[in-house]
Coordinates of C-alpha atoms and ligand atoms in Angstrom, one line a residue:
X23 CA -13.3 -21.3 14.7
X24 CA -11.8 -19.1 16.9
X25 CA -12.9 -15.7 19.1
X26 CA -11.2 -12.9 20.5
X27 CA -12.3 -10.5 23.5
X28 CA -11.0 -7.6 23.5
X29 CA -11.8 -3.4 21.9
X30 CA -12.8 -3.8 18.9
X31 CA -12.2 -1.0 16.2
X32 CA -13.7 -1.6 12.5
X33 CA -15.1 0.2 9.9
X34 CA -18.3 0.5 8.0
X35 CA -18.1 0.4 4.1
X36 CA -21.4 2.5 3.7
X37 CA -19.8 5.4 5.7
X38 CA -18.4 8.5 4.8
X39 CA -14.2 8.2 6.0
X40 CA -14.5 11.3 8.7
X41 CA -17.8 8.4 10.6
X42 CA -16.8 4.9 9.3
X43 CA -15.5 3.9 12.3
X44 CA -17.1 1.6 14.7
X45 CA -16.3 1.3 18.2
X46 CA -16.7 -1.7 21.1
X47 CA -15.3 -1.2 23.9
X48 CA -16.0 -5.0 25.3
X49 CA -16.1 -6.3 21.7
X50 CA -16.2 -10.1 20.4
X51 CA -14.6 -11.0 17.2
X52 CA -15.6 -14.9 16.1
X53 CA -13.3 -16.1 13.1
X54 CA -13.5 -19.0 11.0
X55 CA -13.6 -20.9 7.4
X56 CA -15.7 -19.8 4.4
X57 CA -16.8 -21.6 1.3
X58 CA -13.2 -21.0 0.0
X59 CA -11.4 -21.9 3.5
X60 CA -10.1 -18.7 4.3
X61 CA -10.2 -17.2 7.6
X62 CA -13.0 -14.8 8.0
X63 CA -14.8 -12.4 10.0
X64 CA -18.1 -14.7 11.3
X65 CA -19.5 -12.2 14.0
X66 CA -18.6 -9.1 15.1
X67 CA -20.0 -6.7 17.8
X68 CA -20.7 -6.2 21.7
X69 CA -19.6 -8.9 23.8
X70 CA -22.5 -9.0 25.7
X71 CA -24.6 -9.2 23.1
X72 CA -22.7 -12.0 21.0
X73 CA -21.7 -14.0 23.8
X74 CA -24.2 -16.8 24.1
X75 CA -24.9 -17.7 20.8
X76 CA -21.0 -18.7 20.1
X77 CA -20.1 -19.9 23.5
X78 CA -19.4 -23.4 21.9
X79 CA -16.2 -21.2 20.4
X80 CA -13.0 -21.0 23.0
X81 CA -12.4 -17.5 23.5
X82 CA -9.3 -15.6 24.0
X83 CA -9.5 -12.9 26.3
X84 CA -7.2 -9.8 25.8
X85 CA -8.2 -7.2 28.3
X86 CA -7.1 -3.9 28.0
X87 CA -6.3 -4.3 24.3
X88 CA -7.7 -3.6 20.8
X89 CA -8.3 -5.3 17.8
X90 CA -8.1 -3.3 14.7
X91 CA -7.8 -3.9 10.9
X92 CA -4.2 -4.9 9.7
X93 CA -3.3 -1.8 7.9
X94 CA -2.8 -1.8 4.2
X95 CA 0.2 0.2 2.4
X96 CA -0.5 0.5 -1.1
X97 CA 3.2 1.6 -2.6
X98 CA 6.3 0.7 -1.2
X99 CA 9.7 -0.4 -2.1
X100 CA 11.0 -3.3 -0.6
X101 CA 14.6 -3.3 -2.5
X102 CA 14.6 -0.1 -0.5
X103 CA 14.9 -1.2 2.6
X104 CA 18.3 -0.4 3.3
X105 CA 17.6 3.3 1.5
X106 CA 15.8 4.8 4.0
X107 CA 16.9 8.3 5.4
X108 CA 19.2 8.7 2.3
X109 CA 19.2 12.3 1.9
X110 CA 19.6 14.5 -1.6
X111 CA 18.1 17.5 -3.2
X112 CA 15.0 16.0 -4.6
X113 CA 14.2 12.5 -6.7
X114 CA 16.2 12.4 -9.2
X115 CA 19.7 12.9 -7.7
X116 CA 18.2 10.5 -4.9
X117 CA 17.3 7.8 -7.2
X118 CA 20.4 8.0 -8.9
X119 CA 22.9 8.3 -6.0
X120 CA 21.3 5.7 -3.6
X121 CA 18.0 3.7 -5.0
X122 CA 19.7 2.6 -8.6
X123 CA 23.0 1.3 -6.9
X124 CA 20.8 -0.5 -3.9
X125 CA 18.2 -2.1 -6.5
X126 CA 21.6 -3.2 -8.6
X127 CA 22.1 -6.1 -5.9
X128 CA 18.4 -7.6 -6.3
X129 CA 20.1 -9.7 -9.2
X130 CA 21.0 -12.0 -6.8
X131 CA 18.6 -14.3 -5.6
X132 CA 20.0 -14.7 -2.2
X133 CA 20.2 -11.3 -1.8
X134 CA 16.7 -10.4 -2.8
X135 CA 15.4 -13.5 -0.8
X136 CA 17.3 -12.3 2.8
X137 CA 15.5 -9.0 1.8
X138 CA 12.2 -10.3 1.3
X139 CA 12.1 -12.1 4.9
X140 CA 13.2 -9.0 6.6
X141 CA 10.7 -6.9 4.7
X142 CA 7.9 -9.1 4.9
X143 CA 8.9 -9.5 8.9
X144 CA 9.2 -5.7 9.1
X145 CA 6.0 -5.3 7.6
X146 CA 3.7 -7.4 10.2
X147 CA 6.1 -6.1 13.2
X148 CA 4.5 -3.1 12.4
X149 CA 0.7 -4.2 11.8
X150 CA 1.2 -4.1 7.7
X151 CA -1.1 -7.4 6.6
X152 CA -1.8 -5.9 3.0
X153 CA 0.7 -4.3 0.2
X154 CA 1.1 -3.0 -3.1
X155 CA 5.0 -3.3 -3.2
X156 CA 7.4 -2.5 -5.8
X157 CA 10.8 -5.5 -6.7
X158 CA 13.5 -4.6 -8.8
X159 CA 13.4 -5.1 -12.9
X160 CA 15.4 -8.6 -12.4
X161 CA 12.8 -11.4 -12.3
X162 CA 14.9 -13.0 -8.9
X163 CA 13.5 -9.8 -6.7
X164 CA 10.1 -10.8 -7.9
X165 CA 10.0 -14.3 -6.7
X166 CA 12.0 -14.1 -3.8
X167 CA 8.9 -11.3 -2.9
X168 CA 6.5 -13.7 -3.7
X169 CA 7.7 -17.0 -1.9
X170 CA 8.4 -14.5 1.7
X171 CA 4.9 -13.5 1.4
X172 CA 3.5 -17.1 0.9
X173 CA 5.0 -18.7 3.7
X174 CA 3.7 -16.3 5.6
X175 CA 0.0 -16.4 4.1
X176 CA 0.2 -12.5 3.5
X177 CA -1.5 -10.7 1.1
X178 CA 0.9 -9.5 -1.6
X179 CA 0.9 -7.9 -4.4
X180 CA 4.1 -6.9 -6.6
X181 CA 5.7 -7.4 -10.2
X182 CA 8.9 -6.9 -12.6
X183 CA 10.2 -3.3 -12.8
X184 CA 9.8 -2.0 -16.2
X185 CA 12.7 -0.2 -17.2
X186 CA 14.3 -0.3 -20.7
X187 CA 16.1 3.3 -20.9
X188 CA 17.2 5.8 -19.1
X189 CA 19.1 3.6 -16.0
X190 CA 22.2 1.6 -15.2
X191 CA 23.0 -1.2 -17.5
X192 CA 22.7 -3.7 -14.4
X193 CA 18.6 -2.4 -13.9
X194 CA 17.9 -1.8 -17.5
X195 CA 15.5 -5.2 -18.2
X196 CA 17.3 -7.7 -20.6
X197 CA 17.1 -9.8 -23.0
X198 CA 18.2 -13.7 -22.6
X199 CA 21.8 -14.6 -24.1
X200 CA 21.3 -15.9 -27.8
X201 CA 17.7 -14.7 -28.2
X202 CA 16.3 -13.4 -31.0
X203 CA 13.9 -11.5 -28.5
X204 CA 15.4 -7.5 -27.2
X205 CA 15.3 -6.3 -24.3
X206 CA 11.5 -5.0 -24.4
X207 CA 10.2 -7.7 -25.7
X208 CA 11.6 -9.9 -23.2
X209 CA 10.1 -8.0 -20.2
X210 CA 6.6 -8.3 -21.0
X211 CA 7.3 -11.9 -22.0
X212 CA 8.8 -11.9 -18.3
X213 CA 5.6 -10.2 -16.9
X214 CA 2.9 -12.4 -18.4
X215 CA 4.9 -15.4 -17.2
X216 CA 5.0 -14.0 -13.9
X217 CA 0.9 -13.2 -13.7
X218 CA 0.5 -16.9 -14.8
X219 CA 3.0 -18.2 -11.8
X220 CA 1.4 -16.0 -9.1
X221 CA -1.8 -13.7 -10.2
X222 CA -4.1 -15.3 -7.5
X223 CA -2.1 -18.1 -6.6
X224 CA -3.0 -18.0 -2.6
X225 CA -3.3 -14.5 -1.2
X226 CA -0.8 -13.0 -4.0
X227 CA -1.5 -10.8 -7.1
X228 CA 0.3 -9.6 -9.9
X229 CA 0.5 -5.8 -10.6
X230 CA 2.0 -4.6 -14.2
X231 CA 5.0 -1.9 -13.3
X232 CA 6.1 0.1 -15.2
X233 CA 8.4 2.5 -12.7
X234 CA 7.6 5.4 -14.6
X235 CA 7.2 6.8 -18.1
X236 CA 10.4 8.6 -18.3
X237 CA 12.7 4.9 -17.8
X238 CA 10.1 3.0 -20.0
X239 CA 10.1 3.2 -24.5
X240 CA 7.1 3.7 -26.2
X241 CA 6.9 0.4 -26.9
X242 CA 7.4 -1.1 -23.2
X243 CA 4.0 1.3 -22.1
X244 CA 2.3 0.0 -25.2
X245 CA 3.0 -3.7 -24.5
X246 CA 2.3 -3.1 -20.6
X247 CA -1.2 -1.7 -21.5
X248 CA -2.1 -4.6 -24.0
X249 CA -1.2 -6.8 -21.0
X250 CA -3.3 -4.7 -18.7
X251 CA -6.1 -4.8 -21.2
X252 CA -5.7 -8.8 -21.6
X253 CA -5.3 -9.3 -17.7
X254 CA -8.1 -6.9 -16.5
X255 CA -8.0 -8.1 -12.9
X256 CA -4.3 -8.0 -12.4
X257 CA -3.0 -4.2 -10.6
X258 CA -0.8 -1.8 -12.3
X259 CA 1.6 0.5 -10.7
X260 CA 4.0 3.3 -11.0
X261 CA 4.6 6.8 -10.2
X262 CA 3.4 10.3 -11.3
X263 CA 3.0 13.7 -10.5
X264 CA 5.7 13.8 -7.4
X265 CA 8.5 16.4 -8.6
X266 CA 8.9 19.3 -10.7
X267 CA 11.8 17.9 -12.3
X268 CA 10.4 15.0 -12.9
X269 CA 6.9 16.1 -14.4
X270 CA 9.3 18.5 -16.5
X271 CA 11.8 15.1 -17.9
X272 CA 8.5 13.3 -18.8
X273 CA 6.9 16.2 -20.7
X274 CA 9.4 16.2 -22.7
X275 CA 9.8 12.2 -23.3
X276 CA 6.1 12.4 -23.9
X277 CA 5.2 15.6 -25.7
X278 CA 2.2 14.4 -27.9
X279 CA 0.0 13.4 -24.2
X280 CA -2.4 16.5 -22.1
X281 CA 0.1 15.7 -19.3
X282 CA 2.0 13.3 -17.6
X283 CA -0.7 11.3 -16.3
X284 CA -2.7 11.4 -19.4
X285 CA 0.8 9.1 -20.5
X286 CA -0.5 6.5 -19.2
X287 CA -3.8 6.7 -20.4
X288 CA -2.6 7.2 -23.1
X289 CA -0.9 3.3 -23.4
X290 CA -3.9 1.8 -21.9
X291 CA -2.6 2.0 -18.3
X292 CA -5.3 3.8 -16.4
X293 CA -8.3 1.6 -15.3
X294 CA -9.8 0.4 -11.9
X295 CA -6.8 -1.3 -10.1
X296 CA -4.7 1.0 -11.9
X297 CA -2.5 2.9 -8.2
X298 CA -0.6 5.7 -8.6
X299 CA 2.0 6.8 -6.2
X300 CA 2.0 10.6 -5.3
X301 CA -0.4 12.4 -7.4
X302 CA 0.9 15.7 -6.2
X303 CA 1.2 17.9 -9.2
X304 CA -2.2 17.3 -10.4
X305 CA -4.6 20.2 -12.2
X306 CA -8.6 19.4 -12.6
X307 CA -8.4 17.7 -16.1
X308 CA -6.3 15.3 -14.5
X309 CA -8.2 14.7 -11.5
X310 CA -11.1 14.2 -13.6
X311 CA -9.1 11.3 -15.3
X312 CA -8.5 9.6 -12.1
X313 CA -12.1 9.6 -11.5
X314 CA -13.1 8.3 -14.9
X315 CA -11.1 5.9 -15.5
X316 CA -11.7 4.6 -11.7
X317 CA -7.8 4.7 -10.9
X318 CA -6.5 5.7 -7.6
X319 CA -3.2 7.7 -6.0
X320 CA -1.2 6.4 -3.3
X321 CA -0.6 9.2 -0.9
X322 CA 3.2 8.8 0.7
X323 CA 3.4 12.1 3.0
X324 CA 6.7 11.0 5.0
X325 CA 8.2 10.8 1.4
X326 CA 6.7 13.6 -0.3
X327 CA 8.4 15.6 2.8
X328 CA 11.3 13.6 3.0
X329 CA 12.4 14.6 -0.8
X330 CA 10.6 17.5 -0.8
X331 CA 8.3 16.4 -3.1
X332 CA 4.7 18.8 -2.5
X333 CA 1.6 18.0 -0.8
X334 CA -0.9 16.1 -1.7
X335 CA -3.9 17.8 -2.9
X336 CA -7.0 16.4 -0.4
X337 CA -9.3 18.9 -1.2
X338 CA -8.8 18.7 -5.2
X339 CA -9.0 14.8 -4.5
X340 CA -12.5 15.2 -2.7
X341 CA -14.0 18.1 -5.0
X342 CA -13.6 16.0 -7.8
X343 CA -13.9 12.8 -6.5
X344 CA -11.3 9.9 -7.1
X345 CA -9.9 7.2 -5.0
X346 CA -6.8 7.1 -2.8
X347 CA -5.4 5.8 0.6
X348 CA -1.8 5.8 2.4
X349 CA 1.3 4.6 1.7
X350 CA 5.1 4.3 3.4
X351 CA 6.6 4.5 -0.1
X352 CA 9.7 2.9 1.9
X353 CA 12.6 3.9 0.9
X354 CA 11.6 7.5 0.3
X355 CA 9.1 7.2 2.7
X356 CA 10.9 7.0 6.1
X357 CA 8.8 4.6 8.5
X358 CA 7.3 1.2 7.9
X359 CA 5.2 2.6 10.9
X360 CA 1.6 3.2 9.5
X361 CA 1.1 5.5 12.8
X362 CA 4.0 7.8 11.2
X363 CA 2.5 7.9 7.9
X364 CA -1.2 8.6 9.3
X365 CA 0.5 11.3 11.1
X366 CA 2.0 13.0 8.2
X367 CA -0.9 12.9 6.2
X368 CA -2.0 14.9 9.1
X369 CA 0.4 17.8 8.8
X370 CA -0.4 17.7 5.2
X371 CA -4.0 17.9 5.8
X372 CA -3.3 20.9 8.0
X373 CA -1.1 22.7 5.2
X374 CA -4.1 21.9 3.0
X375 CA -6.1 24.0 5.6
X376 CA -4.3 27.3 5.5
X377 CA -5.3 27.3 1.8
X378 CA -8.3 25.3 1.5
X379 CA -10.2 24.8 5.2
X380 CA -9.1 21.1 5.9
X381 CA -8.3 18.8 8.7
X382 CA -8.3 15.4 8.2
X383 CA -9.7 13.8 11.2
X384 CA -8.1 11.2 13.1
X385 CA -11.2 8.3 11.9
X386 CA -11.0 10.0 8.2
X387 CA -6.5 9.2 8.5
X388 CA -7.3 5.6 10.5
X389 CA -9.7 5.0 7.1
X390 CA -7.0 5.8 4.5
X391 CA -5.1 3.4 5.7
X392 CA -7.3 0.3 6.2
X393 CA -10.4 0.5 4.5
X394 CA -10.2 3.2 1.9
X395 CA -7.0 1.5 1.0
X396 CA -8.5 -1.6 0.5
X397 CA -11.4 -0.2 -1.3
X398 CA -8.4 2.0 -3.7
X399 CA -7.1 -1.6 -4.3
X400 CA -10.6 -3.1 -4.8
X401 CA -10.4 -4.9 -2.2
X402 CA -13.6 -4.1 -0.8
X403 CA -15.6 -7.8 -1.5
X404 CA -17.3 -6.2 -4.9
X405 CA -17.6 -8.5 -7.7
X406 CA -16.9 -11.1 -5.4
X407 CA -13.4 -10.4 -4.9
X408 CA -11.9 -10.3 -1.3
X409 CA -12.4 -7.4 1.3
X410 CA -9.9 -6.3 3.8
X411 CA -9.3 -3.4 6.1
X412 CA -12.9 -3.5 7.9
X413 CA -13.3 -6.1 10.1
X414 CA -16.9 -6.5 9.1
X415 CA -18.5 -10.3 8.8
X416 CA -17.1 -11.7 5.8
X417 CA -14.1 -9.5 5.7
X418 CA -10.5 -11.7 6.0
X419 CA -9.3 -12.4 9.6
X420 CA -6.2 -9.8 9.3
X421 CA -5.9 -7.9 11.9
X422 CA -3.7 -6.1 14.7
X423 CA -3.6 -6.2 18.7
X424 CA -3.1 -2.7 19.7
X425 CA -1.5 -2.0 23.2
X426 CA -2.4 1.5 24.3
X427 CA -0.3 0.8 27.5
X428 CA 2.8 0.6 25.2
X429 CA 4.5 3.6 26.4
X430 CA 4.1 5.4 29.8
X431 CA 3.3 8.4 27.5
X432 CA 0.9 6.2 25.6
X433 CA -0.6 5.1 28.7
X434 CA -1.1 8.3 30.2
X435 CA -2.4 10.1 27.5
X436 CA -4.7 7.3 26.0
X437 CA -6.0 7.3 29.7
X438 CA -7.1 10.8 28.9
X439 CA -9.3 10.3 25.6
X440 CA -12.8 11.0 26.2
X441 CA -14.2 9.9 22.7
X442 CA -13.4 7.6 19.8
X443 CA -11.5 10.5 18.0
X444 CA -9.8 11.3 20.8
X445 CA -8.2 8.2 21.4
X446 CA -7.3 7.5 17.9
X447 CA -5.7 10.9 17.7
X448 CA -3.4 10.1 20.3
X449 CA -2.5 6.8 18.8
X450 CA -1.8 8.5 15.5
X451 CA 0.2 10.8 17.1
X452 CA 2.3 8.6 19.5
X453 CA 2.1 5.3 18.4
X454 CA 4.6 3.1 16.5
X455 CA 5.7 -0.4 16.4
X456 CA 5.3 -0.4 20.4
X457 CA 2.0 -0.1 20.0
X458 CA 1.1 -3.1 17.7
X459 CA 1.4 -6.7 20.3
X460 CA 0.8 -8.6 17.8
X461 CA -0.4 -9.1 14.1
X462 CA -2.6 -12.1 13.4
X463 CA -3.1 -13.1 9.5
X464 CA -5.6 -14.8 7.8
X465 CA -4.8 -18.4 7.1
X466 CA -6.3 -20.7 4.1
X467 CA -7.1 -23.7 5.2
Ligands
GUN515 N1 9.8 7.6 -9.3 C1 10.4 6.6 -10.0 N2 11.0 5.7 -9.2 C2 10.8 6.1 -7.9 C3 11.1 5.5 -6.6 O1 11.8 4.5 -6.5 N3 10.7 6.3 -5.6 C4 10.0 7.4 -5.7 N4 9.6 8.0 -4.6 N5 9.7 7.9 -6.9 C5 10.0 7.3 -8.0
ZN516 ZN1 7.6 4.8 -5.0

């Protein structure tokens, strides 16, 4: 067992986002062991009021700092590393000018496994201890991803690109020289072999991706949903709803579907651990799928402003009720930084407001990336499963060490805050990797 003095921020999973956050500003967090052996939130609260009854635990002391939930990103690329701040005219040209050619060198394993390290190290440099992450189609990206996150105990979740048309040769998913198999075939052979190496193997999960409908056949959405349907508790990802062109390409790939996301529904790939990155270009009908189907949207502001994407809808989220949280959606996103993400969402929240009376608050932006991610993910400790991104007892031991002093402007101005809100505000808006000392994971014994 092990404890930790210092400011503790967490959140509470019966609270509405804009007052889920909980605030000590002398706080004691005691982690240890449970049933399974993983490292767990045992007692959290006041120091002065937890003090005595663990004093048999050594206790580190960090004074003037805070401990927070790791963050959790729920989309990002990590074969797009070296993408980021690759400008074009919108998606498309930008996938096929600079993403395609990059993802092209993921066929080699050393290649995708010096990637993996530096993304995975990138990641907790930046307080990242949880995310939905997106390989390449060629099967070496996909365990070099997996073995980077296992020797570092992180919690991981990714899976095989599913493209079969509509791509370069070198990222179209192939068949195996002298099989009787094609192409398609082959990949969802591919992916089921994958859920049974990793699905739950440590802290790693599997998520079915197709990258969206417009580079998958009929037939690759209808084998990924009969997968989906067989593995219930494995994630599925791809894209939706982020550019006009786009929306247009897949309404006509897909004519006989309502719209583009009703695709997806249509081939059995909208459930409950079902993310979707961008969700911009949504009307009510397919809001209302979201919410019945219990999927959720990945909302990536830095990329949505980066290629020009749109704005995510918060109000139409909230009126009709579905799930989302943040995301980097690095390499079209621009910062691994979850403070420069929080921050967009912000400005996006505040274009929402000219038309629809919104500000997000700085607790309600802090939430969409811990908590409310974790509970998009499920991830929230239903059904037994694991919870992350609240620092509650029983919750996994991930967590960052914030250092308000990080800057002199950080310093100055966090001096300032006179209230919870406050203070978070000003992290939001001037923090970045400065501000995150260190990142401490959960271990299994
Ligand atoms: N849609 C399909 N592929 C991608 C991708 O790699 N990035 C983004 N932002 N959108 C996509
Ligand atoms: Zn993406």
């Amino acid at each position: 067992m092990k404890a930790y003095r210092a400011a503790i921020l967490r959140f509470d999973p019966d609270l509405p986002p804009n007052t889920a956050a909980i605030y000590e500003s002398d706080g004691l967090l005691v982690v240890g062991p449970d049933a399974t052996g993983r490292q767990v939130v045992l007692a959290v609260g006041a120091y002065p009021a937890l003090k005595d009854q663990w004093s048999h635990v050594q206790v580190t002391h960090w004074p003037e700092r805070i401990i927070a939930p790791g963050f959790v990103d729920m989309h990002i690329h990590y074969p797009q590393t070296n993408v980021i701040g690759s400008p074009a005219e919108g998606l498309l040209p930008w996938l096929e000018n600079y993403t395609f050619p990059e993802e092209i060198r993921f066929e080699s394993l050393d290649y995708s496994a010096d990637s993996a390290r530096f993304f995975i190290a990138e990641l907790l440099r930046n307080g990242v201890t949880t995310a939905l992450a997106f390989a390449t189609s060629h099967a070496t990206s996909v365990q070099a991803l997996f073995e980077a996150a296992q020797a570092r105990q992180m919690r991981m979740i990714t899976g095989l690109c599913l493209m079969d048309r509509h791509a370069p040769a070198e990222l179209l998913n192939r068949a195996n020289s002298g099989s009787e198999r094609d192409a398609t075939e082959q990949s969802l052979i591919d992916t089921e072999t994958l859920i049974q190496q990793w699905h739950g193997k440590d802290r790693l999960g599997y998520a079915i991706t197709p990258r969206f409908a417009p580079t998958s056949t009929d037939a690759q959405l209808h084998g990924a949903g009969e997968l989906a349907a067989r593995y219930s508790d494995v994630w599925i990802q791809s894209h939706v709803a982020e550019n006009k062109e786009e929306i247009a390409w897949a309404r006509e790939l897909f004519p006989a579907s309502r719209s583009y996301l009703a695709t997806y529904d249509d081939f059995g790939l909208m459930r409950e651990r079902a993310i979707y990155a961008h969700c911009i270009h949504f009307d009510d009908d397919d809001r209302a799928l979201m919410r019945d189907t219990g999927t959720a949207a990945a909302v990536s502001p830095t990329s949505n402003l980066f290629l020009g994407s749109g704005f995510f809808d918060y109000a139409g989220a909230d009126r009709v009720g579905f799930a989302y949280g943040l995301a980097s959606d690095v390499g079209g996103g621009t910062s691994f930084s979850p403070f420069h993400t929080m921050l967009a969402a912000y400005y996006v929240g505040r274009e929402g407001q000219t038309k629809q009376g919104l500000s997000l608050s700085p607790q309600h932006l802090w939430w969409q990336h811990t908590l409310g991610a974790a509970k998009a993910l499920g991830l929230d400790g239903g059904r037994d499963v694991a919870a992350i991104g609240n620092l509650q007892v029983g919750c996994e031991a991930d967590f960052v060490v914030l250092n308000p002093k990080a800057t002199p402007l950080l310093a100055r101005r966090t001096a300032q805050a006179s209230s919870l809100d406050e203070l978070l505000f000003s992290m939001i808006v001037l923090g970045d990797d400065r501000l995150i000392e260190k990142t401490v994971i959960s271990q299994v014994n």
